[in-house]
JSON list of C-alpha atoms in Angstrom, two decimals:
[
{"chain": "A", "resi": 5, "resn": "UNK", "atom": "CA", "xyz": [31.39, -15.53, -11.69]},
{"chain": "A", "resi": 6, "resn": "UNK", "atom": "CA", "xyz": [29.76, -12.45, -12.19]},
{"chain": "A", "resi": 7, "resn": "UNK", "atom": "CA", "xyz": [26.23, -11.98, -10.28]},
{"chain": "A", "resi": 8, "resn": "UNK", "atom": "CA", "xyz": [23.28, -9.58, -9.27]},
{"chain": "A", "resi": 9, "resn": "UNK", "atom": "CA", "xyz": [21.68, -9.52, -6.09]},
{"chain": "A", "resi": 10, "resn": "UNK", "atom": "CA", "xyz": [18.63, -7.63, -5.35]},
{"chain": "A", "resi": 11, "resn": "UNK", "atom": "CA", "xyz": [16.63, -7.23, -1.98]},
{"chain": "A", "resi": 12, "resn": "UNK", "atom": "CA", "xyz": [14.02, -7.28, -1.10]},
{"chain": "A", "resi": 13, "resn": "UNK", "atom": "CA", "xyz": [12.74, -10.28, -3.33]},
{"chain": "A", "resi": 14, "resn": "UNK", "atom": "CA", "xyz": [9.19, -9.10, -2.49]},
{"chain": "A", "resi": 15, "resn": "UNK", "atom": "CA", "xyz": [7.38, -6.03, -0.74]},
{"chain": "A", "resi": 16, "resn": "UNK", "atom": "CA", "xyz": [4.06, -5.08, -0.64]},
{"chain": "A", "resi": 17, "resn": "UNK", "atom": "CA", "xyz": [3.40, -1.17, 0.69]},
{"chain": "A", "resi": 18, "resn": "UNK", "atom": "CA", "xyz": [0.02, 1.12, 0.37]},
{"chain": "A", "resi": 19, "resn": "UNK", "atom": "CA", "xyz": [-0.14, 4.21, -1.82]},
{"chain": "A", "resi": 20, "resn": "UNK", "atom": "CA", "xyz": [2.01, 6.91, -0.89]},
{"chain": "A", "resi": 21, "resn": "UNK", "atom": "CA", "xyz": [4.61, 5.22, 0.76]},
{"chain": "A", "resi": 22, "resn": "UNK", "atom": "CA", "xyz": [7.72, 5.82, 0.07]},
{"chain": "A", "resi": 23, "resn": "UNK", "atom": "CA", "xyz": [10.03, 1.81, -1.27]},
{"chain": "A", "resi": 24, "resn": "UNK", "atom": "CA", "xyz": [13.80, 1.67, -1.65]},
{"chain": "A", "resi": 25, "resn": "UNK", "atom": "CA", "xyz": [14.80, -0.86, -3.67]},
{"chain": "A", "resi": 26, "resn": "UNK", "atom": "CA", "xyz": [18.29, -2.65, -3.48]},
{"chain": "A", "resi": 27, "resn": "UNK", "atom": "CA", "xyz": [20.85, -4.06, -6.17]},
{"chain": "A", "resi": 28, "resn": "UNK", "atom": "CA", "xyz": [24.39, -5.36, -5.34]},
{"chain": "A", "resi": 29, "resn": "UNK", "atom": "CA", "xyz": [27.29, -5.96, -7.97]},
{"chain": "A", "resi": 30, "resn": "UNK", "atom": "CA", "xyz": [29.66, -8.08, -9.30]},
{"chain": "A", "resi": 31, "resn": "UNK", "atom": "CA", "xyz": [30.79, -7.50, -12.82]},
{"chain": "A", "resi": 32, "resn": "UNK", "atom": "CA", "xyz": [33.67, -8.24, -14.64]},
{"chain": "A", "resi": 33, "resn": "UNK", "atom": "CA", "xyz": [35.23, -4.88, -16.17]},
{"chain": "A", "resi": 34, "resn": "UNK", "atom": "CA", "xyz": [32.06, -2.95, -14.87]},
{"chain": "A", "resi": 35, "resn": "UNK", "atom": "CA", "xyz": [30.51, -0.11, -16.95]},
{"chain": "A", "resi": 36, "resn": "UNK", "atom": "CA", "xyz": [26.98, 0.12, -16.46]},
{"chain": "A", "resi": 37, "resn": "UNK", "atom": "CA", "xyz": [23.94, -0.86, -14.02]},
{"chain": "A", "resi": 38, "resn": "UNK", "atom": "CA", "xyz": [20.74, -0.56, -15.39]},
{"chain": "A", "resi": 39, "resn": "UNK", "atom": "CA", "xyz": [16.89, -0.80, -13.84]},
{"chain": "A", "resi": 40, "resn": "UNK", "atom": "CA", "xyz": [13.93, -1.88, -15.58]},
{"chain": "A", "resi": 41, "resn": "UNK", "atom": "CA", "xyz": [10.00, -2.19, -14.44]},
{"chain": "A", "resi": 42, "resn": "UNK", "atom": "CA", "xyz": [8.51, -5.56, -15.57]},
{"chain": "A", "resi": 43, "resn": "UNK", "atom": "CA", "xyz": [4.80, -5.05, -15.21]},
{"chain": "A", "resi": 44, "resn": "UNK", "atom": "CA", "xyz": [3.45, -8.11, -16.81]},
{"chain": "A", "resi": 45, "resn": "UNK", "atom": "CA", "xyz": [5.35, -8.74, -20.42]},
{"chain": "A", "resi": 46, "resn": "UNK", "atom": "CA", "xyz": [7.89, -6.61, -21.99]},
{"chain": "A", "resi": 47, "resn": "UNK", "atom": "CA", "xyz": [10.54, -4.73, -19.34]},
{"chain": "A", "resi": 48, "resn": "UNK", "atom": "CA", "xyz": [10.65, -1.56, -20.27]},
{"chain": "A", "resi": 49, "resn": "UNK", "atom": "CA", "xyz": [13.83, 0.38, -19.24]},
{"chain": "A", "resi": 50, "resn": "UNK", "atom": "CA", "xyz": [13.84, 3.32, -16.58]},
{"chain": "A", "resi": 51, "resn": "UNK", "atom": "CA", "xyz": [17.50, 4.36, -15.96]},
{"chain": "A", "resi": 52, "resn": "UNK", "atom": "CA", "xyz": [21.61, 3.28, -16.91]},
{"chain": "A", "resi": 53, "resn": "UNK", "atom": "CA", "xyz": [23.84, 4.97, -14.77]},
{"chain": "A", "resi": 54, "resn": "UNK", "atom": "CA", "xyz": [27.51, 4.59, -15.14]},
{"chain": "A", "resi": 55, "resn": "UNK", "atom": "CA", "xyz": [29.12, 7.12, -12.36]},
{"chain": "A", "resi": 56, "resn": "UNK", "atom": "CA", "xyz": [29.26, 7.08, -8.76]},
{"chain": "A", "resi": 57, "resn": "UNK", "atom": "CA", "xyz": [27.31, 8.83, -6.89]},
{"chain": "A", "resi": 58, "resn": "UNK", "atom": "CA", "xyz": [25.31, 11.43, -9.24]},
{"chain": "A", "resi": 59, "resn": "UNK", "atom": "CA", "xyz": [21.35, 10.69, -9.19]},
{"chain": "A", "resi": 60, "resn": "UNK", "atom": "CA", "xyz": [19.49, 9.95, -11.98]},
{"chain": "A", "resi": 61, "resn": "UNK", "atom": "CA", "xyz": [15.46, 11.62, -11.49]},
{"chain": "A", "resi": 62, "resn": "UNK", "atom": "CA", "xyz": [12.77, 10.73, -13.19]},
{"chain": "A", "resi": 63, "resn": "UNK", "atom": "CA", "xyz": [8.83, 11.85, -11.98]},
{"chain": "A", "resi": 64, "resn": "UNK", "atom": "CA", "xyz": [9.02, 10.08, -8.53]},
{"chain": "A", "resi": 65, "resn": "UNK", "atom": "CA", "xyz": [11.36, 7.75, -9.58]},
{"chain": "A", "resi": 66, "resn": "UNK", "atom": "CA", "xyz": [15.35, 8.39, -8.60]},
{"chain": "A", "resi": 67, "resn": "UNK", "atom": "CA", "xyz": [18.56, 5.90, -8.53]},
{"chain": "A", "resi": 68, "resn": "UNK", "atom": "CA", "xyz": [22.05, 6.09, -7.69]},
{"chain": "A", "resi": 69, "resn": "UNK", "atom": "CA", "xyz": [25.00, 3.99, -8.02]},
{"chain": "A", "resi": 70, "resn": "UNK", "atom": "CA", "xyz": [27.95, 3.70, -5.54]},
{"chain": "A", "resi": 71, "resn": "UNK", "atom": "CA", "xyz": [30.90, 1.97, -7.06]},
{"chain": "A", "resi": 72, "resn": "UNK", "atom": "CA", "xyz": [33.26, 1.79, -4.45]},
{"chain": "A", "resi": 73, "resn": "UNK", "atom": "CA", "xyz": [30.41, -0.51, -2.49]},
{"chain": "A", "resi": 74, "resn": "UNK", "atom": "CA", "xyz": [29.26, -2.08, -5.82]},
{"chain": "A", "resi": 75, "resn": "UNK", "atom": "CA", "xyz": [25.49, -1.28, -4.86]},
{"chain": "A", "resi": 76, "resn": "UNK", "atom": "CA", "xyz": [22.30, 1.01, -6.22]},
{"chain": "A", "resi": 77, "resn": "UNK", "atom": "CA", "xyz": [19.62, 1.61, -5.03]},
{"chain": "A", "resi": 78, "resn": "UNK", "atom": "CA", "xyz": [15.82, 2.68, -6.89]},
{"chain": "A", "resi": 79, "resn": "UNK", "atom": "CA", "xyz": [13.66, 5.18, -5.25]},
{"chain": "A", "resi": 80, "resn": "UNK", "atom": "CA", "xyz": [10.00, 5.60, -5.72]},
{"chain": "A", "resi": 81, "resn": "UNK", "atom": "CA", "xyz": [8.27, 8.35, -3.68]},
{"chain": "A", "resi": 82, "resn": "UNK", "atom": "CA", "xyz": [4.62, 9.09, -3.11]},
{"chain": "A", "resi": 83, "resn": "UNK", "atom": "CA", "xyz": [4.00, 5.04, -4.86]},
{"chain": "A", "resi": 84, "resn": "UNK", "atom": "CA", "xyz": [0.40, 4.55, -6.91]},
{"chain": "A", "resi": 85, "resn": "UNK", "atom": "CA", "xyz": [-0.61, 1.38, -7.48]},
{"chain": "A", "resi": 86, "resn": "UNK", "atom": "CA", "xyz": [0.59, 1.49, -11.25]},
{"chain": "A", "resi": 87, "resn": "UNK", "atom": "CA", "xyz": [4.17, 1.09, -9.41]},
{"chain": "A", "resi": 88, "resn": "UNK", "atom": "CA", "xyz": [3.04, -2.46, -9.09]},
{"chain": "A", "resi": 89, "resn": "UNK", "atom": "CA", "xyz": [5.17, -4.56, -11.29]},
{"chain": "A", "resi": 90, "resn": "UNK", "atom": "CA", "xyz": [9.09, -6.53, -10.70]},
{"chain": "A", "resi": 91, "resn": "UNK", "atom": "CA", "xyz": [11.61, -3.97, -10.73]},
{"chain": "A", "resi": 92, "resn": "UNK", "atom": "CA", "xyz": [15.10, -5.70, -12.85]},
{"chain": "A", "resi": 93, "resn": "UNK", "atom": "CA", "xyz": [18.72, -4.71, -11.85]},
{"chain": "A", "resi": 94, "resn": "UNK", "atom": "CA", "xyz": [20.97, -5.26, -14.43]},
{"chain": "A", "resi": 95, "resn": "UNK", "atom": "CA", "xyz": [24.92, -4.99, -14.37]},
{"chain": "A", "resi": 96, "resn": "UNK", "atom": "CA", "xyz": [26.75, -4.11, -17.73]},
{"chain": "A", "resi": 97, "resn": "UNK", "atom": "CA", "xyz": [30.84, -5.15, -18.53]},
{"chain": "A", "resi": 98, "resn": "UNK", "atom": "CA", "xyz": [33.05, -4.89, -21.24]},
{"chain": "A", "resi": 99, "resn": "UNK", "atom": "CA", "xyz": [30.79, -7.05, -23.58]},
{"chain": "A", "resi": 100, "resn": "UNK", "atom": "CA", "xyz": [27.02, -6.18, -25.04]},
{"chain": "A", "resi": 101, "resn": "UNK", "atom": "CA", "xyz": [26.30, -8.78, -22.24]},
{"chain": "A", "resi": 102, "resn": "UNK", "atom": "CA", "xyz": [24.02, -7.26, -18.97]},
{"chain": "A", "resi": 103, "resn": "UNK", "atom": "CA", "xyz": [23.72, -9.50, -15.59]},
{"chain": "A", "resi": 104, "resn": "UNK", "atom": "CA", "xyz": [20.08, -9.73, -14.34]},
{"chain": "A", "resi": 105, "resn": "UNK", "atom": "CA", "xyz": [18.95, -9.74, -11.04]},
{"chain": "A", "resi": 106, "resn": "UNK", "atom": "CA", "xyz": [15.81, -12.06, -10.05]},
{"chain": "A", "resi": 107, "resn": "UNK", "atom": "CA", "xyz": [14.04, -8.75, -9.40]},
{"chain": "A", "resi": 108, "resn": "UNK", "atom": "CA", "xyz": [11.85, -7.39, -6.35]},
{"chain": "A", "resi": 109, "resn": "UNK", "atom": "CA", "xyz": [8.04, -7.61, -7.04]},
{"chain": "A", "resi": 110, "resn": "UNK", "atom": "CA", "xyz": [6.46, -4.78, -5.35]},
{"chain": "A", "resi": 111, "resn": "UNK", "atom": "CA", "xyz": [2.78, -4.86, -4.73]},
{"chain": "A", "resi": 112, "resn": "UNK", "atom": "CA", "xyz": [1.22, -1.35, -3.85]},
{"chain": "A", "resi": 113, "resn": "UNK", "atom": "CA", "xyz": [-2.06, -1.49, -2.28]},
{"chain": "A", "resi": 114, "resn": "UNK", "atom": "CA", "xyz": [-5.14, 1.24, -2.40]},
{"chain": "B", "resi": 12, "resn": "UNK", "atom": "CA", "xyz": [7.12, 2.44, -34.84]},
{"chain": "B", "resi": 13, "resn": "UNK", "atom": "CA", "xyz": [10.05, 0.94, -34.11]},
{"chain": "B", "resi": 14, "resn": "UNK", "atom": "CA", "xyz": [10.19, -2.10, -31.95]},
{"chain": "B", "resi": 15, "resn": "UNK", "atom": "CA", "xyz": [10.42, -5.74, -31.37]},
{"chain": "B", "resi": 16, "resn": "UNK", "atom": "CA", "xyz": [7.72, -8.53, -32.34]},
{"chain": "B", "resi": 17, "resn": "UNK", "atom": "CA", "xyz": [7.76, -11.72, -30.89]},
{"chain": "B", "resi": 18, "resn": "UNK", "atom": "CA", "xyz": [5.49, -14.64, -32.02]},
{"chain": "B", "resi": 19, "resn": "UNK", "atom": "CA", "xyz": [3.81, -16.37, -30.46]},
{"chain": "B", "resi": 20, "resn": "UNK", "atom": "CA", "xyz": [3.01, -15.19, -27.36]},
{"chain": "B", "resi": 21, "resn": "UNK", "atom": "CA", "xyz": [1.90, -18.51, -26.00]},
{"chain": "B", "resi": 22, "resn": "UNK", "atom": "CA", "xyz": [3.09, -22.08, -27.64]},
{"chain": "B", "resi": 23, "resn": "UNK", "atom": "CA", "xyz": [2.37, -25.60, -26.27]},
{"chain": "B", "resi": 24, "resn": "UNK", "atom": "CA", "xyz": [3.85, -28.33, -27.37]},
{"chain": "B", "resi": 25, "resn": "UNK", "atom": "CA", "xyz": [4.68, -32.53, -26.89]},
{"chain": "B", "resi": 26, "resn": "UNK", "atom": "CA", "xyz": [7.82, -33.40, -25.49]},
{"chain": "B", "resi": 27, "resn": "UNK", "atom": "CA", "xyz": [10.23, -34.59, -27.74]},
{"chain": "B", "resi": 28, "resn": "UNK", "atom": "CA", "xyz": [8.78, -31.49, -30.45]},
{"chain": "B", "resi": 29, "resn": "UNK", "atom": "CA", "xyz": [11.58, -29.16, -31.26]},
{"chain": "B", "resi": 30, "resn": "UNK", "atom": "CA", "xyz": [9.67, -25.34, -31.68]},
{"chain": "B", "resi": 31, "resn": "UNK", "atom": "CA", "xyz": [10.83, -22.03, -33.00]},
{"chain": "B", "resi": 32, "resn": "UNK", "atom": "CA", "xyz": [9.80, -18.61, -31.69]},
{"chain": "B", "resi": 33, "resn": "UNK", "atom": "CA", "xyz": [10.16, -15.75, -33.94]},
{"chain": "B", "resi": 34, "resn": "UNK", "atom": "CA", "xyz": [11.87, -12.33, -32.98]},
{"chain": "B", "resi": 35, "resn": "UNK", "atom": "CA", "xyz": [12.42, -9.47, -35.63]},
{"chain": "B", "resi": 36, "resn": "UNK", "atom": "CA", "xyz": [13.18, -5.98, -35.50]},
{"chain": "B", "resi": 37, "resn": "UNK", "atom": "CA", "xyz": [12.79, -2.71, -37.26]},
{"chain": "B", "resi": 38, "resn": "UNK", "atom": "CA", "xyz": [15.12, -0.91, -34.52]},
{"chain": "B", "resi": 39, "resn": "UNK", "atom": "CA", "xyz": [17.92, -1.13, -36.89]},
{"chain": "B", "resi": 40, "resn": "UNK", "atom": "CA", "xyz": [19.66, -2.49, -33.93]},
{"chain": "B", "resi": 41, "resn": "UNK", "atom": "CA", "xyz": [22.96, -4.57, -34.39]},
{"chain": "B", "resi": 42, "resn": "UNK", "atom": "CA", "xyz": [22.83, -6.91, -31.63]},
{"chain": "B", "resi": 43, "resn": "UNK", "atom": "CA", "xyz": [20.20, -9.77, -30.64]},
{"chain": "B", "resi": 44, "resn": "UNK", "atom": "CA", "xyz": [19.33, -11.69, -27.47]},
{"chain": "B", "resi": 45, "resn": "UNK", "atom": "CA", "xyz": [17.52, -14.50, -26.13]},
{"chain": "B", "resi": 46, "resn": "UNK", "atom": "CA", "xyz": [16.64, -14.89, -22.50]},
{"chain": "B", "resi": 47, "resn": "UNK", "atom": "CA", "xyz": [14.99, -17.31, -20.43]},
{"chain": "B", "resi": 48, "resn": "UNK", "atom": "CA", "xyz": [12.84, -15.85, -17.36]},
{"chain": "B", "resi": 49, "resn": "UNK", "atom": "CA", "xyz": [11.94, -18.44, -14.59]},
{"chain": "B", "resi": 50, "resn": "UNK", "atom": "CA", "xyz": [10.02, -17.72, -11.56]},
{"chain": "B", "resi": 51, "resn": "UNK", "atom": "CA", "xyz": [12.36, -16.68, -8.89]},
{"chain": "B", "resi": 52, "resn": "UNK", "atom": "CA", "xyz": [15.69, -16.80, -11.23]},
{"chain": "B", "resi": 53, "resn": "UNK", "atom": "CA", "xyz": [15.28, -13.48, -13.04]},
{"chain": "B", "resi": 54, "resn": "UNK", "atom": "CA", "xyz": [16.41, -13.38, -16.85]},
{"chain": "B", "resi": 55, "resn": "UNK", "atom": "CA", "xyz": [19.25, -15.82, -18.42]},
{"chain": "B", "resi": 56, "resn": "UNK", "atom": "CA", "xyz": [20.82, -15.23, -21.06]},
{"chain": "B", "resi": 57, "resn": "UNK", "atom": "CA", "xyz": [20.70, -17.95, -24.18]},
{"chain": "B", "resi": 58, "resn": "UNK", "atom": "CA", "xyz": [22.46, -16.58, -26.80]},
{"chain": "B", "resi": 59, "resn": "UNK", "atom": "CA", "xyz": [23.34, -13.22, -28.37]},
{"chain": "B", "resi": 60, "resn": "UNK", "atom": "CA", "xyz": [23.92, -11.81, -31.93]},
{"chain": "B", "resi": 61, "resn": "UNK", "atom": "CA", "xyz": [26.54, -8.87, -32.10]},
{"chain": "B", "resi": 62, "resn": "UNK", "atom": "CA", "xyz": [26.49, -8.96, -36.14]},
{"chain": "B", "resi": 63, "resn": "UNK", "atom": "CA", "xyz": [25.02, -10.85, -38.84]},
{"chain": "B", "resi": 64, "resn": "UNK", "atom": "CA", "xyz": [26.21, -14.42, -39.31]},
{"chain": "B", "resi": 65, "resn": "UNK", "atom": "CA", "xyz": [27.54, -14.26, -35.83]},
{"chain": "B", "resi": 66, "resn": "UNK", "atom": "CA", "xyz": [26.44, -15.84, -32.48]},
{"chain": "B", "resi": 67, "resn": "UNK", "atom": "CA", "xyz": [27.50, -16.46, -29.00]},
{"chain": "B", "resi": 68, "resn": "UNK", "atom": "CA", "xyz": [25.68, -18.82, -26.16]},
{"chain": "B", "resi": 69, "resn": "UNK", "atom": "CA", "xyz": [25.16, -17.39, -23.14]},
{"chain": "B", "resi": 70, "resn": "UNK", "atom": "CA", "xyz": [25.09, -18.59, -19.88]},
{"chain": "B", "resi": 71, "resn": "UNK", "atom": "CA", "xyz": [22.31, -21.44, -20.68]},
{"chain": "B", "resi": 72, "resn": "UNK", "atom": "CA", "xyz": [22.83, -22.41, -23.95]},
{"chain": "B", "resi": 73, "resn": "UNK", "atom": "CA", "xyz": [22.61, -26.18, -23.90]},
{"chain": "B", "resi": 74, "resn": "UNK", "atom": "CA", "xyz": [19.44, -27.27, -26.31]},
{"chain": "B", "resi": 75, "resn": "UNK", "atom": "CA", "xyz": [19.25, -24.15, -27.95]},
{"chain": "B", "resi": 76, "resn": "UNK", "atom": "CA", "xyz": [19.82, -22.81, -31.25]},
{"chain": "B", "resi": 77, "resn": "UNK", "atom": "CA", "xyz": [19.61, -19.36, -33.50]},
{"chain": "B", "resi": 78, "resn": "UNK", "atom": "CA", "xyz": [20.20, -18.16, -36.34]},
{"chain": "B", "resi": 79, "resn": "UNK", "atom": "CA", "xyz": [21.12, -14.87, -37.69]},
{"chain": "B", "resi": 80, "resn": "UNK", "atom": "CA", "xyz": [20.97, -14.63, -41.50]},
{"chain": "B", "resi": 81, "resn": "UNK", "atom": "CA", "xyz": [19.02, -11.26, -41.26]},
{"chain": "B", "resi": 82, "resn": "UNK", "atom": "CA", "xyz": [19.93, -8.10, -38.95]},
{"chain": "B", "resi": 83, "resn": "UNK", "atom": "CA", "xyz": [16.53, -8.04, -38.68]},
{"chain": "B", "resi": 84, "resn": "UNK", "atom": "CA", "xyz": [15.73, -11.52, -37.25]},
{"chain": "B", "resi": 85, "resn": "UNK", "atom": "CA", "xyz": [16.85, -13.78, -34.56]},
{"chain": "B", "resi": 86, "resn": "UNK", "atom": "CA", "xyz": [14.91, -17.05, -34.50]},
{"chain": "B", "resi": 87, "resn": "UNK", "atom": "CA", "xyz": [15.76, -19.07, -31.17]},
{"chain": "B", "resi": 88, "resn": "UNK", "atom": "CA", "xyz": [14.49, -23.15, -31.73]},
{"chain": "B", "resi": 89, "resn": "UNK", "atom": "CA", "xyz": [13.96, -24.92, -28.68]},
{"chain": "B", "resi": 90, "resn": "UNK", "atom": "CA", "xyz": [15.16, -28.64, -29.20]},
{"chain": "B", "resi": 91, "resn": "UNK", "atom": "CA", "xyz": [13.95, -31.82, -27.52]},
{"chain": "B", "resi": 92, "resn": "UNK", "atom": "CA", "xyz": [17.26, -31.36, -25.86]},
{"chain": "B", "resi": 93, "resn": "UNK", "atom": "CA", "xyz": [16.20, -28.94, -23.55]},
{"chain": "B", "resi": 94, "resn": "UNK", "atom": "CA", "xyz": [15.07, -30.37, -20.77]},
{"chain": "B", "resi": 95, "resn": "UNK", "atom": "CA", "xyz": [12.97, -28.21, -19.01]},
{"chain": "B", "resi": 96, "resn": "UNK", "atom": "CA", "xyz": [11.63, -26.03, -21.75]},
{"chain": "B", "resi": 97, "resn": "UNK", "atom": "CA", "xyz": [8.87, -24.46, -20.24]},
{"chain": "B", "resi": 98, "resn": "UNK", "atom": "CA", "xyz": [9.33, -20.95, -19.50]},
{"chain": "B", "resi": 99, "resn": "UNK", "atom": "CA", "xyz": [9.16, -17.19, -20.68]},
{"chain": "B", "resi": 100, "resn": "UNK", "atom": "CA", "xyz": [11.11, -16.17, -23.57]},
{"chain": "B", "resi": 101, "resn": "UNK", "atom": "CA", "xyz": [12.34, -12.45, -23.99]},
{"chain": "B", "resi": 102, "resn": "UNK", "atom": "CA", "xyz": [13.99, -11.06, -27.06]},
{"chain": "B", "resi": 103, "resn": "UNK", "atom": "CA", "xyz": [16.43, -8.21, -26.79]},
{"chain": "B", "resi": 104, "resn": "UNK", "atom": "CA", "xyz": [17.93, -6.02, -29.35]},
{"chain": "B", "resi": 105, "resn": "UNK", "atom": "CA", "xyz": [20.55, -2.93, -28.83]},
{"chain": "B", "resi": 106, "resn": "UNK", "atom": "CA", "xyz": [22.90, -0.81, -30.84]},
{"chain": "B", "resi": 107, "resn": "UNK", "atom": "CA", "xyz": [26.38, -2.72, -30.77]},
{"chain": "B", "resi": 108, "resn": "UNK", "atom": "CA", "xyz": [28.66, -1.86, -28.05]},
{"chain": "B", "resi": 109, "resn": "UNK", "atom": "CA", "xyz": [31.23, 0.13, -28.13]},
{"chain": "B", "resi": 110, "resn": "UNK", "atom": "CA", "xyz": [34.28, 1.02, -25.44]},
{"chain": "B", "resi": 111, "resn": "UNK", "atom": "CA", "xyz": [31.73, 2.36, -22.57]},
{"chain": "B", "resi": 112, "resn": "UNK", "atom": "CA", "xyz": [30.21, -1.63, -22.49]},
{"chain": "B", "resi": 113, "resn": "UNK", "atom": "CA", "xyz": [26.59, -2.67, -22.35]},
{"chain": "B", "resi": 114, "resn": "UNK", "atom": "CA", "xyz": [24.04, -0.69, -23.82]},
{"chain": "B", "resi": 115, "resn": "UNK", "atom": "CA", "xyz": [20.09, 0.08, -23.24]},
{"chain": "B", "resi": 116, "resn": "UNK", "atom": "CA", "xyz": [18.25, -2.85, -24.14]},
{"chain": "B", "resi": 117, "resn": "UNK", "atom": "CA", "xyz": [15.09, -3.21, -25.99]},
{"chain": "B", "resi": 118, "resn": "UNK", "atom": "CA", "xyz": [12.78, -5.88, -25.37]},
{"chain": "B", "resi": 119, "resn": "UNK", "atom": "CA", "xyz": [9.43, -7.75, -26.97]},
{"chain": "B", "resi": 120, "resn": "UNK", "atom": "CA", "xyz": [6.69, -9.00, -25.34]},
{"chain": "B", "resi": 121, "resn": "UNK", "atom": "CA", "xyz": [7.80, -11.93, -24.88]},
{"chain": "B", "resi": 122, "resn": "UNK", "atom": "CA", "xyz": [6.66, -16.06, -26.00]},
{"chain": "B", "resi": 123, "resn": "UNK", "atom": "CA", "xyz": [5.60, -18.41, -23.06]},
{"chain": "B", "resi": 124, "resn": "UNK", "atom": "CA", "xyz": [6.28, -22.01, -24.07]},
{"chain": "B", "resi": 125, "resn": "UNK", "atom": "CA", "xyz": [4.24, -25.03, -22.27]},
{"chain": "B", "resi": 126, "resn": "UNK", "atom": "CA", "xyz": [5.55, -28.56, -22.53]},
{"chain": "B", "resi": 127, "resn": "UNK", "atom": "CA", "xyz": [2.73, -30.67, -22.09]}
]
C-alpha cells in the first residue's frame, strides 16, 4: 500500500530559526513528490521535484529529494511568523493520483 | 482569474440528509478531485475525474458520489451512507497526466460539513 510519512507531526520554533521538515516515500511507479503550505483553507503549492538530489530554491524556502532513500526534506531559513501554517508532502505515481502526508504544523513564535 | 470555487464554505446538516457541495473551475483543467481532510489523517482521496463522463473512487469512496457532466464541474454528494460525514472537503483540479505521472494540483478553499 502506498503511504507518506512526515515528521515531525508538530514543531513550534521562534523567528529566525532555522526548521527542517521531513517526508518519507512509498509510491507505486514513483514520479513526483510534491510540498504544499496549508495556512488555514486552500494549500497552495510550493515545489514538485522529480530528480534526486538537485535542490529546488525558493526565497528562504529550499527542498530536495533523495530517491535511493525514498525521503525529502523542506527547508525554511531565517522563519517569520507567516511560516506558520501545516506543511503537506505529497508522493506522485504513474496515475493523476498524489499520496498525502498528515502534514507537520509548524508554529513560529515572535 | 483562473481558479477553483467551492460552495459552501460551511454546511450543517441532520443525519440521515444527503448534501451536495459544489466545485467548478475556469482552469480549463482536465482532471477533478475530492478529498477528505481529518485532523491528524492529512488529505484522502474520494474520487477523481480524469475526463468528462468519467470517474474513479479513491481510497474512501464508500457513501460518496460525483458527477462529471461538465469539465467544468465536479459536484461530490455526501449520502446518509457516510457515516462520519463531518469533515473538510478540498477540491482539486490539474491538467491530465501524461507519461511523467502526477501533476501540480490546484485547490479551492475548501467546504466544512457539520452533522448535527
Amino acid at each position: 500500500e502506498d503511504k507518506v510519512v512526515q515528521s515531525p507531526l508538530s514543531l513550534v520554533v521562534h523567528e529566525g530559526d532555522t526548521v527542517t521538515l521531513n517526508c518519507s516515500y512509498e509510491v507505486t511507479n514513483f514520479r513526483s513528490l510534491l510540498w504544499y503550505k496549508q495556512e488555514k483553507k486552500a494549500p497552495t503549492f510550493l515545489f514538485m521535484l522529480t530528480s534526486s538530489g538537485i535542490e529546488k530554491k525558493s526565497g528562504r524556502l529550499s527542498s530536495i529529494l533523495d530517491k535511493k532513500e525514498l525521503f525529502s526534506i523542506l527547508n525554511i531559513t531565517a522563519t517569520q511568523t507567516g511560516d506558520s501554517a501545516v506543511y503537506l508532502c505529497a508522493g506522485g505515481g504513474a496515475t493523476n493520483k498524489l499520496i498525502f502526508g498528515t502534514g507537520t504544523l509548524l508554529a513560529v513564535q515572535p | 482569474d483562473g481558479g477553483i470555487t467551492q460552495s459552501p464554505k460551511y454546511l450543517f446538516r441532520k443525519e440521515g440528509q444527503n448534501v451536495t457541495l459544489s466545485c467548478e473551475q475556469n482552469l480549463n483543467h482536465d482532471a477533478m478531485y475530492w478529498y477528505r481532510q481529518d485532523p491528524g489523517q492529512g488529505l484522502r482521496l474520494i474520487y477523481y475525474s480524469q475526463i468528462v463522463n468519467d470517474f474513479q473512487k479513491g481510497d474512501i469512496a464508500e457513501g460518496y458520489s460525483v458527477s462529471r457532466e461538465k469539465k467544468e464541474s465536479f459536484p461530490l454528494t455526501v449520502t446518509s451512507a457516510q457515516k462520519n460525514p463531518t469533515a473538510f472537503y478540498l477540491c482539486a483540479s490539474s491538467i491530465r497526466t501524461g507519461r511523467s505521472g502526477a501533476n501540480v494540483l490546484t485547490f479551492g478553499a475548501g467546504s466544512r460539513l457539520t452533522v448535527l
